[in-house]
Coordinates of N, CA and C in Angstrom, one line a residue:
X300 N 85.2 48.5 15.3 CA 85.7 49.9 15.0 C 84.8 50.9 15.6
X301 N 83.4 50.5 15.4 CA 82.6 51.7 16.1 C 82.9 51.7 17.8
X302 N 83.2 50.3 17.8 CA 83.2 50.4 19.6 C 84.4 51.3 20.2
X303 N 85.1 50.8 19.1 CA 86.7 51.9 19.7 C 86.6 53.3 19.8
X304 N 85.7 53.6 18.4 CA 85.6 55.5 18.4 C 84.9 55.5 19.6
X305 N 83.8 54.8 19.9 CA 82.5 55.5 21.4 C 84.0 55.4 22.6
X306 N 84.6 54.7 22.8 CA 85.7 54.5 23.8 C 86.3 55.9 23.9
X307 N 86.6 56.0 22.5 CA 87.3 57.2 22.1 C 87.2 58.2 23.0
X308 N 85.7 58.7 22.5 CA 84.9 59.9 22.4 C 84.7 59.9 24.2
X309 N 84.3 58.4 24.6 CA 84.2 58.7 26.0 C 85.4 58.9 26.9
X310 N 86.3 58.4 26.1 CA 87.6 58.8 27.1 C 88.0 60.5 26.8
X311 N 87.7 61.3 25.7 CA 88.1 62.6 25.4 C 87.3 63.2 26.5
X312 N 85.5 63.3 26.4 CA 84.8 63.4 27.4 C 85.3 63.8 29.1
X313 N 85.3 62.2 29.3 CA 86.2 62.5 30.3 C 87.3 62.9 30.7
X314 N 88.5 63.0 29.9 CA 89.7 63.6 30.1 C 89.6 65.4 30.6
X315 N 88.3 65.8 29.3 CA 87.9 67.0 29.0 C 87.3 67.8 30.5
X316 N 86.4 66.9 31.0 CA 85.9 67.1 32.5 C 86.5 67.7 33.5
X317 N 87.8 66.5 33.4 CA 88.5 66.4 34.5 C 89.5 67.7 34.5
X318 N 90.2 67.8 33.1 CA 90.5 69.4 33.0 C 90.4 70.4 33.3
X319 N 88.5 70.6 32.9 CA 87.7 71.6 33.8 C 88.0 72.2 34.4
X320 N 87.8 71.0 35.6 CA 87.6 70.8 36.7 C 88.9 71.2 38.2
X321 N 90.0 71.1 37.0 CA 91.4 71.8 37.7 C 91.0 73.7 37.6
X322 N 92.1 73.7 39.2 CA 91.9 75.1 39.5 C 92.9 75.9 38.5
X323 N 94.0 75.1 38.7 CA 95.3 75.8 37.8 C 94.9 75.6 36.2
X324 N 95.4 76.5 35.2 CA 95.7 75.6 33.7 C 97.1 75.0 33.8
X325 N 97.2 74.3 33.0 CA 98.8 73.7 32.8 C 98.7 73.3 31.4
X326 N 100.3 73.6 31.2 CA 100.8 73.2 29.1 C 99.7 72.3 29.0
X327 N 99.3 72.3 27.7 CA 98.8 71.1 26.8 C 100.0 70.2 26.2
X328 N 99.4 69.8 25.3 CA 100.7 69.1 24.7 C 101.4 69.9 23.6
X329 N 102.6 70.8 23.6 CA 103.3 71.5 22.8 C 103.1 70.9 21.2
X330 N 104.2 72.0 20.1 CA 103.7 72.0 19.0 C 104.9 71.3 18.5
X331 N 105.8 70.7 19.6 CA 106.7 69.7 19.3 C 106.5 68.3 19.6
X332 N 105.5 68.1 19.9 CA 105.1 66.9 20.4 C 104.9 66.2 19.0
X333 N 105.0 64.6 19.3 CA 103.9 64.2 18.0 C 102.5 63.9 18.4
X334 N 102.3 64.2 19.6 CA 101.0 64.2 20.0 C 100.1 65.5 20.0
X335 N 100.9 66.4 19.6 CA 100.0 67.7 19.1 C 98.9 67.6 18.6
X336 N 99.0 67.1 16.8 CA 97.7 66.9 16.3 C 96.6 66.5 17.0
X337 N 96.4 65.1 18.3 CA 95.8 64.7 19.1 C 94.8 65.3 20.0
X338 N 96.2 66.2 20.1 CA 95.3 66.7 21.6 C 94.7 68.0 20.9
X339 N 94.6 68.5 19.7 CA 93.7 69.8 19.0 C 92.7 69.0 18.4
X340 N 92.8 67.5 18.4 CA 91.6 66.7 17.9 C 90.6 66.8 19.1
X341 N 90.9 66.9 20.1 CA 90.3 66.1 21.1 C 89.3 67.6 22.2
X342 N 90.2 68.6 21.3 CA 89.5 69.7 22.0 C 88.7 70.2 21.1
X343 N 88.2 70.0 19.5 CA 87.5 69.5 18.6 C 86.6 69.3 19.1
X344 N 87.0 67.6 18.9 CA 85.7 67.0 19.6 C 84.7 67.1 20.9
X345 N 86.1 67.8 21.7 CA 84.7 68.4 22.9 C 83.8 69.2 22.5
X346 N 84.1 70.4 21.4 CA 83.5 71.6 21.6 C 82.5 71.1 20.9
X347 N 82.6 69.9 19.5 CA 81.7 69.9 19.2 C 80.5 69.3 19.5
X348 N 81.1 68.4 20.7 CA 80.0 67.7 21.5 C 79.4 68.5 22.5
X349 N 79.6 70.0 23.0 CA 78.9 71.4 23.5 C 77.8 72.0 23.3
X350 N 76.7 72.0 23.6 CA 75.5 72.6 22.9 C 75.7 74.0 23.7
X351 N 76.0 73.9 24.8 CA 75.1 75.1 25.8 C 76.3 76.1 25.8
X352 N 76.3 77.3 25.1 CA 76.8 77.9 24.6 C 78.0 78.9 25.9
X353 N 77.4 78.9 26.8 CA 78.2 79.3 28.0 C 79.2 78.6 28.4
X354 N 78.6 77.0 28.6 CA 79.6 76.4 28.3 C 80.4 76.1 27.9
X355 N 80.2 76.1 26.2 CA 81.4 76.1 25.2 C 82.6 77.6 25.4
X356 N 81.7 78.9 25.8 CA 82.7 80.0 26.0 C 83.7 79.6 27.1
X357 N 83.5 79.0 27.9 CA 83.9 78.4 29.3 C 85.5 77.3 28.5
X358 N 85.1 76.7 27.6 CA 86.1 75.7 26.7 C 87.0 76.8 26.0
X359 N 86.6 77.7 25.5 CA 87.8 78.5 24.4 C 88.4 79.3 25.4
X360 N 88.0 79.6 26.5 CA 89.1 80.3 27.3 C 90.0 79.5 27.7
X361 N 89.0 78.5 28.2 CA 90.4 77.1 28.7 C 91.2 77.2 27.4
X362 N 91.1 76.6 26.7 CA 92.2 76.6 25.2 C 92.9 77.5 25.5
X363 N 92.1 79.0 25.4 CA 93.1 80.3 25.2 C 94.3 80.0 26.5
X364 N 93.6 79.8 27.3 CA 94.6 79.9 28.4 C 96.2 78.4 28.8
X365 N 95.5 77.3 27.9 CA 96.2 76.6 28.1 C 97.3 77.1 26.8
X366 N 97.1 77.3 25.5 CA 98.2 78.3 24.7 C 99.5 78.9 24.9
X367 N 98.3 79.7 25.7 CA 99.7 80.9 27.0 C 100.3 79.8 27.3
X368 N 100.2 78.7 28.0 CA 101.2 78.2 28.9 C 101.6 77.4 28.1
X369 N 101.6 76.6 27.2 CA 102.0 76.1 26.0 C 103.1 77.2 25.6
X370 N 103.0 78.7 25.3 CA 103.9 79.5 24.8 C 105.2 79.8 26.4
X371 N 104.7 80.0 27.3 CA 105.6 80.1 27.9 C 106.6 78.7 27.9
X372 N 106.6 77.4 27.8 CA 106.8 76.4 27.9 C 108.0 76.2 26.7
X373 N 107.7 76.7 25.8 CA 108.2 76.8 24.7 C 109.4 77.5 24.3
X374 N 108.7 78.6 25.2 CA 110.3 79.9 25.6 C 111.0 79.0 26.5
X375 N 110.6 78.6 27.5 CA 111.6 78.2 28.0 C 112.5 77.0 28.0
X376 N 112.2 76.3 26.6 CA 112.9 75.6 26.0 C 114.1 76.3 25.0
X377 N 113.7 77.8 24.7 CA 114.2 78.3 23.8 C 113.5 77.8 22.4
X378 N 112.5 77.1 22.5 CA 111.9 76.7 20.8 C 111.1 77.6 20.6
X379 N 111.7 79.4 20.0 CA 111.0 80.8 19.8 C 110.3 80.4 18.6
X380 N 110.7 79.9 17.7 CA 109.4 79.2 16.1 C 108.1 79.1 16.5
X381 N 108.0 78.6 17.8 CA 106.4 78.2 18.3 C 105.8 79.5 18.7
X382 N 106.0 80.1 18.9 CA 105.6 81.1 20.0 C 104.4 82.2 19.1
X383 N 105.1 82.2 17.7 CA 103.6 83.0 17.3 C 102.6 82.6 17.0
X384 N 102.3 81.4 17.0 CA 101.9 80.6 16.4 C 100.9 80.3 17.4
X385 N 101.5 79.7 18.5 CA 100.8 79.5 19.8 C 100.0 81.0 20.4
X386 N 101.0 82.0 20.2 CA 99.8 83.2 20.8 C 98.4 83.7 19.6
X387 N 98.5 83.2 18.2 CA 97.7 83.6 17.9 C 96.7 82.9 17.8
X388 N 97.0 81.2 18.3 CA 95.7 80.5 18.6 C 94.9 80.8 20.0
X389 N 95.9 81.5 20.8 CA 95.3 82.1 21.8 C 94.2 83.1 21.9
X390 N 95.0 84.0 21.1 CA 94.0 85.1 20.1 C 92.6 84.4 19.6
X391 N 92.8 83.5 19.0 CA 91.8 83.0 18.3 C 90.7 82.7 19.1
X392 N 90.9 81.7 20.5 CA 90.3 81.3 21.4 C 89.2 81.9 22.2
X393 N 90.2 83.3 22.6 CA 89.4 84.2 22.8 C 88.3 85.1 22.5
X394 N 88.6 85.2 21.2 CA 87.8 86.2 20.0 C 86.1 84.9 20.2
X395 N 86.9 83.3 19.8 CA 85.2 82.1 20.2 C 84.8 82.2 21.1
X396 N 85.5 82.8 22.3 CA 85.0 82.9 23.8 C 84.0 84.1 23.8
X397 N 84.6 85.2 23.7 CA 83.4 86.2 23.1 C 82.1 86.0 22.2
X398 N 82.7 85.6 20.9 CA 81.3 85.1 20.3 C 80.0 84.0 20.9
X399 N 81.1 83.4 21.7 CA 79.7 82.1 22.6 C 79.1 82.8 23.7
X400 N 79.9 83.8 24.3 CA 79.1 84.6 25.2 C 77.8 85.8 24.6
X401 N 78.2 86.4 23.0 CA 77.2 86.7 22.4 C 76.4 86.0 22.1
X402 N 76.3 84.8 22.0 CA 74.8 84.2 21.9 C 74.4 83.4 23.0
X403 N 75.2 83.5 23.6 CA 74.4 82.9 25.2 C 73.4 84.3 25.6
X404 N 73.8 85.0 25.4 CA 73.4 86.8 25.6 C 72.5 86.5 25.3
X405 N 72.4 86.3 23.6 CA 71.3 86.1 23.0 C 69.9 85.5 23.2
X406 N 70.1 84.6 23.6 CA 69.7 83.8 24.2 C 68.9 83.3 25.9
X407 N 69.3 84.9 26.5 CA 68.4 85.4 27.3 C 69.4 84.9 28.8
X408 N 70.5 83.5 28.5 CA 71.3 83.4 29.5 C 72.3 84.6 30.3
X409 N 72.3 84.2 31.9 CA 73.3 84.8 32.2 C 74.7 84.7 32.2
X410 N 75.5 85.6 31.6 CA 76.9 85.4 31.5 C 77.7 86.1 32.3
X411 N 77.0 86.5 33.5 CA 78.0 87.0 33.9 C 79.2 86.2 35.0
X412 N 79.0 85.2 35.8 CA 80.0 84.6 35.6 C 81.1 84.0 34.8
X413 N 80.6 84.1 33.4 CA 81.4 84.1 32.3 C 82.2 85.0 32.2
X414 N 81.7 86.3 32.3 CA 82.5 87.0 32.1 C 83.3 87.8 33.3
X415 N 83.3 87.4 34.3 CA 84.4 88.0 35.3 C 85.2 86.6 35.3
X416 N 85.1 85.3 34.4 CA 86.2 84.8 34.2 C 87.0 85.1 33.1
X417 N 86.4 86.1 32.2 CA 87.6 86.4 31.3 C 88.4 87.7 32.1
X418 N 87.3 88.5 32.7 CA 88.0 89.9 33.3 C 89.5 88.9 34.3
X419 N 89.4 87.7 34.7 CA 90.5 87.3 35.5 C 91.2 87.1 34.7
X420 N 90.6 86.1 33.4 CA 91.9 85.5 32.7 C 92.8 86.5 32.0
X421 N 92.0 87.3 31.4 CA 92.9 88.3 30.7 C 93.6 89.0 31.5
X422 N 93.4 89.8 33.1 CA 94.3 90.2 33.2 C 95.7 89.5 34.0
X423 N 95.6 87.8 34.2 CA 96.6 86.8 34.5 C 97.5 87.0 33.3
X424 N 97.0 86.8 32.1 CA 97.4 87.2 30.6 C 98.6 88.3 30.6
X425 N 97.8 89.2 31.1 CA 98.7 90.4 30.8 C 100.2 90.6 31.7
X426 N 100.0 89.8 33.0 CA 100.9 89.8 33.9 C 101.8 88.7 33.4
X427 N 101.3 87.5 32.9 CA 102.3 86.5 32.3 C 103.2 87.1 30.8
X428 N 102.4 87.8 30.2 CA 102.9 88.2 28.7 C 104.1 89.2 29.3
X429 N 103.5 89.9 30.4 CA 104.7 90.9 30.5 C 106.0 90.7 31.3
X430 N 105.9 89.8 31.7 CA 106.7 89.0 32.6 C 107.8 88.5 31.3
X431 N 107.1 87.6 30.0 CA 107.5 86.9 29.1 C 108.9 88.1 28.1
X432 N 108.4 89.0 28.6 CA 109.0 90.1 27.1 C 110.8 90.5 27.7
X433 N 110.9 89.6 29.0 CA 112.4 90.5 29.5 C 112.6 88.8 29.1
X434 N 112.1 87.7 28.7 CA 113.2 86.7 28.5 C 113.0 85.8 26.9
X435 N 112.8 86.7 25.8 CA 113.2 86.3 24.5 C 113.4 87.7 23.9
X436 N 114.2 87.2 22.9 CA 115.0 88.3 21.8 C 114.1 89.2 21.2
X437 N 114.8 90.3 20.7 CA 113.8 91.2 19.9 C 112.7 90.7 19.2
X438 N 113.3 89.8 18.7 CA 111.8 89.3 16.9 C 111.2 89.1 17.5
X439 N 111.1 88.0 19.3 CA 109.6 87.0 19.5 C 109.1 88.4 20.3
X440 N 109.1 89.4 20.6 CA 109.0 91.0 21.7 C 107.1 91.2 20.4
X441 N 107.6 91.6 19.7 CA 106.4 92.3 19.0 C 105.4 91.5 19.0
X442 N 105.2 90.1 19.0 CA 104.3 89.3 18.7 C 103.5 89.2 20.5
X443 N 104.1 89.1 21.2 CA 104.5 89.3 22.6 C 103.5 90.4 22.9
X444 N 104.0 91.3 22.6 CA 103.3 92.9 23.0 C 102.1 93.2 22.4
X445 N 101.9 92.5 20.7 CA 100.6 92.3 20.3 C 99.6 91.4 21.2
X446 N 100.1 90.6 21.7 CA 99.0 89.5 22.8 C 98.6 90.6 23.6
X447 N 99.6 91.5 24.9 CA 99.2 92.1 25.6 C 98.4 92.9 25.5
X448 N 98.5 93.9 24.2 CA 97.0 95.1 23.8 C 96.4 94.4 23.5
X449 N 95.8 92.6 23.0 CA 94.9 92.2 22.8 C 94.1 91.7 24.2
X450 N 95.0 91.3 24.8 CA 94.4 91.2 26.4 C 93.6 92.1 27.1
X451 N 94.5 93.4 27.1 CA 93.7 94.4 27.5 C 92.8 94.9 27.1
X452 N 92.7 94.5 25.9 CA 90.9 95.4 24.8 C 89.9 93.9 25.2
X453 N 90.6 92.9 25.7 CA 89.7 91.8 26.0 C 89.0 92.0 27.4
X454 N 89.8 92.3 28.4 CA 89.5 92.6 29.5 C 88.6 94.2 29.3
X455 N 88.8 95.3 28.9 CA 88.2 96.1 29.1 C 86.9 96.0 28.2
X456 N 86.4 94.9 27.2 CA 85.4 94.7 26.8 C 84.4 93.6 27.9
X457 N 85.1 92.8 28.8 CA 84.6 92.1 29.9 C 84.1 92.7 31.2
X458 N 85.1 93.8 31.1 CA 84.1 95.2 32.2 C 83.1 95.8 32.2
X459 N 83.2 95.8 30.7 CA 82.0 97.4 30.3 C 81.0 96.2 29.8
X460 N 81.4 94.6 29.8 CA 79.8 93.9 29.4 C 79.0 93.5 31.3
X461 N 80.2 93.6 32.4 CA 79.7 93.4 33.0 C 78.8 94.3 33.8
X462 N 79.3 95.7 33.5 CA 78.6 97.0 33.9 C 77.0 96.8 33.2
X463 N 77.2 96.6 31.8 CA 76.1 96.5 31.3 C 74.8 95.8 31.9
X464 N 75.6 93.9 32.1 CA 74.6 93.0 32.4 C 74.2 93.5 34.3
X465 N 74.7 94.6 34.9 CA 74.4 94.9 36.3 C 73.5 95.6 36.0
X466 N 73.3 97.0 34.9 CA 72.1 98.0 34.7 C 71.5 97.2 34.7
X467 N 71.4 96.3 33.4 CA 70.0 96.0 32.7 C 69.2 95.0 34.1
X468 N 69.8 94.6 35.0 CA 69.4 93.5 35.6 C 69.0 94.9 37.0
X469 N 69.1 95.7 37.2 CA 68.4 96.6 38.4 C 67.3 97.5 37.2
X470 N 67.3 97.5 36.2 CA 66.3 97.6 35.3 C 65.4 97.1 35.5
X471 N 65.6 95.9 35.2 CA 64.6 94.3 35.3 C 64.0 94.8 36.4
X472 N 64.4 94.8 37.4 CA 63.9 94.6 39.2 C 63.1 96.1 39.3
X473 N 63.6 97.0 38.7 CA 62.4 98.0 38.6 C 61.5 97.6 37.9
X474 N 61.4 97.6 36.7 CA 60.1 97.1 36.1 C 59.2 96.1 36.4
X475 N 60.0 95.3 37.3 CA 59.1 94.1 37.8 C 58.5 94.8 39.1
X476 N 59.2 95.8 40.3 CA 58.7 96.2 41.2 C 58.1 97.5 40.9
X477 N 56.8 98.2 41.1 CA 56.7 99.3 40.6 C 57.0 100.1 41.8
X478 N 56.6 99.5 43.3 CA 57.3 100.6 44.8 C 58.9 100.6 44.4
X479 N 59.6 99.8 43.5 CA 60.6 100.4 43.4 C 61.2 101.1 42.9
X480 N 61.0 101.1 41.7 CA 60.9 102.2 40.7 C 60.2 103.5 41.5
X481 N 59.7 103.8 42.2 CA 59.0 104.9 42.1 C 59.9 105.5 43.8
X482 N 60.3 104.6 44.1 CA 61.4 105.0 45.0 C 62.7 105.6 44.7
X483 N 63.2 104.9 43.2 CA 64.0 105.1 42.6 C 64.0 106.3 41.9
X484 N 63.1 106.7 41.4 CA 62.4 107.9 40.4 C 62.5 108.9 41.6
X485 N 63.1 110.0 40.5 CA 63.2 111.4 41.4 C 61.6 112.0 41.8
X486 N 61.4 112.6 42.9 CA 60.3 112.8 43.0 C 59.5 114.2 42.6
X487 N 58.4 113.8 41.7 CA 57.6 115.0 41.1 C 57.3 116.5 41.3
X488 N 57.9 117.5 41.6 CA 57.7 118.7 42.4 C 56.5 119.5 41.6
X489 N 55.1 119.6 41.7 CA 54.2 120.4 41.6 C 54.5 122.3 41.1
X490 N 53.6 122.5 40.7 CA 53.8 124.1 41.0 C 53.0 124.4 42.0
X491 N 53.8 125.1 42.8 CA 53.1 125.7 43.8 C 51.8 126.6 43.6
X492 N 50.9 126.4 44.4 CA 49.8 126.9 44.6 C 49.6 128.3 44.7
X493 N 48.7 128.8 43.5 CA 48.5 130.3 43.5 C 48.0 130.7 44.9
X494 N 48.4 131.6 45.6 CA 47.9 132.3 46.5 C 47.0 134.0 46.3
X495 N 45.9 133.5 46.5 CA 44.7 134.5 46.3 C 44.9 135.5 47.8
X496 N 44.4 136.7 47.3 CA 43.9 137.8 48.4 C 42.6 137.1 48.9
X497 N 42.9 137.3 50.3 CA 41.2 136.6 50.5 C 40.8 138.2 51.1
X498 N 39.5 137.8 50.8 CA 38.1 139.1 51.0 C 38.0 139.1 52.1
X499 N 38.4 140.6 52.8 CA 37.9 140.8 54.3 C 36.4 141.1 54.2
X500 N 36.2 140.1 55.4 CA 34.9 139.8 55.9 C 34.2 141.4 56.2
X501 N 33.1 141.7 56.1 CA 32.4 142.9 56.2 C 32.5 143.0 57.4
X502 N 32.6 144.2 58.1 CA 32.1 144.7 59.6 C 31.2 145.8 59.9
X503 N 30.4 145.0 60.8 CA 29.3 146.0 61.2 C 29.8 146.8 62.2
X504 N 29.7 148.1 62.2 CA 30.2 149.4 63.1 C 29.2 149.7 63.1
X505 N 28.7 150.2 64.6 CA 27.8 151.1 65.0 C 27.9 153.0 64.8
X506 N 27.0 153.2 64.2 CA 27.4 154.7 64.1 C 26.7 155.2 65.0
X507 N 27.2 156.3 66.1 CA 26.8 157.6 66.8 C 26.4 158.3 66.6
X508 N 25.3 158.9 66.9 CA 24.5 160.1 65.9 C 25.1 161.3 67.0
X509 N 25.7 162.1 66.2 CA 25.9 163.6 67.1 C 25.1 164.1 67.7
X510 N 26.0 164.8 68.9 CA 24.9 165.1 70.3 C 23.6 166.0 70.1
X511 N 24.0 167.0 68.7 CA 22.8 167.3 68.3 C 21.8 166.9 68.3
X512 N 21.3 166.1 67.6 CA 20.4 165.0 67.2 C 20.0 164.0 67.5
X513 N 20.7 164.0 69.2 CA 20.8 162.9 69.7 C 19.3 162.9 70.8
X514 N 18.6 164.0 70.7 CA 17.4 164.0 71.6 C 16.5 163.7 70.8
X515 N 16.6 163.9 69.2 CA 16.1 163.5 67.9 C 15.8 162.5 67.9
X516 N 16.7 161.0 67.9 CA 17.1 160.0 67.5 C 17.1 159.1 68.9
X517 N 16.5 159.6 70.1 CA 16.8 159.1 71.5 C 16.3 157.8 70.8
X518 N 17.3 156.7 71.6 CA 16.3 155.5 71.5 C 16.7 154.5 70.6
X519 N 17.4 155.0 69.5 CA 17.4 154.7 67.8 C 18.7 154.0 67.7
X520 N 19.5 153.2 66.9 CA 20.6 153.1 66.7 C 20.8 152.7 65.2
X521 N 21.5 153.5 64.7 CA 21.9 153.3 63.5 C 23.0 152.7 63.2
X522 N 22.9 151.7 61.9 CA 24.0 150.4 61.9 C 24.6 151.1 60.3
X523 N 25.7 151.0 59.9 CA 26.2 151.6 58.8 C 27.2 150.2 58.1
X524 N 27.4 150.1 57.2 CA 28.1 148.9 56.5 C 28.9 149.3 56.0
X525 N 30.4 148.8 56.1 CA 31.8 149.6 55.8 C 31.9 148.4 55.5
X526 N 33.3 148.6 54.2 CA 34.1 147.3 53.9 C 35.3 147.7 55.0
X527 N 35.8 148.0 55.2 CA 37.1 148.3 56.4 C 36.7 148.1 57.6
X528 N 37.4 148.3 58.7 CA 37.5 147.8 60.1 C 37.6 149.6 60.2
X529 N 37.4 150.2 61.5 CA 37.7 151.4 61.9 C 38.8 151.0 62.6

């Protein structure tokens, strides 16, 4: 019995990988299946075999996203019963995709490739939902249109986290560089320098003694000290 569960677990593992690992999502197993139960066991069991929390955010969008196509699948059966049901596990998905990204956050990891994969998924979301609303009847419309405003408050919360994780990270790189920061930093403008009257230099002027006195004084020269220039 034990050996069959490890079989188990290693074939869920693997199935799980390989899902990944696809570019497209595609339906899961619908809520008409008898293999429904199974396959929500098995995505269970992955998450809870998940430690690395980026990771696991990486698994609830898959979910979210395989939902959607689960819901579309469903319409196009005409089996409208499923359809709320299915988008609000989508809902759901999402909301754990965010919370693993806040503690990956936490946790000092980068999420930002995490999260320019919700900024895509949600808005694929929004182009599929709106596409969905011209081919079922009134009743399945409102549940429909509630996915879409949840899309969009999902997406516009995956913008403004990725704006954020860009500051804080040219933050980083300033504080780590200080020529950068100080390149970056407007530059200090001083007060200009008092400008003083400077002191004219004294001049020595010779004075002339009148012709009078000049037979008096033959010989003599007298020096007089003026602050002015003549």
């Amino acid at each position: 019995m034990n050996k069959l569960f490890v079989i188990f677990i290693a074939f869920i593992l693997l199935f799980s990988n390989l899902v990944l690992a696809q570019e497209s999502v595609e339906a899961g197993t619908a809520p008409d299946s008898v293999f429904y139960g199974l396959d929500r066991a098995s995505e269970a069991i992955r998450l809870a075999l998940t430690f690395n929390h980026a990771k696991k955010a990486e698994l609830h969008l898959r979910y979210a996203e395989e939902r959607l196509a689960e819901a579309q699948k469903v319409i196009g059966k005409n089996k409208l019963k499923y359809v709320e049901k299915l988008l609000a596990e989508r809902e759901k998905q999402l909301n754990k995709t965010d919370d693993e990204i806040s503690v990956a956050k936490s946790q000092g990891k980068n999420v930002t490739a995490i999260l320019e994969k919700v900024k895509q998924a949600t808005s694929k979301h929004i182009s599929v939902l709106t596409a969905l609303l011209g081919k079922v009847p009134e009743s399945a419309k409102p549940h429909i249109q509630h996915a879409i405003e949840m899309s969009s408050k999902g997406r516009e919360r995956a913008l403004e986290a990725i704006s954020k994780e860009g500051l804080e990270k040219n933050q980083t790189r300033e504080v780590g560089n200080p020529e950068e920061t100080q390149r970056r930093s407007p530059k200090t403008i001083g007060k200009p320098e008092e400008k003083t009257e400077r002191e004219t230099p004294p001049v020595y002027t010779p004075t002339i003694p009148p012709k009078e006195t000049e037979a008096a004084g033959k010989g003599k020269l007298n020096v007089q000290l003026t602050d002015k220039p003549q």
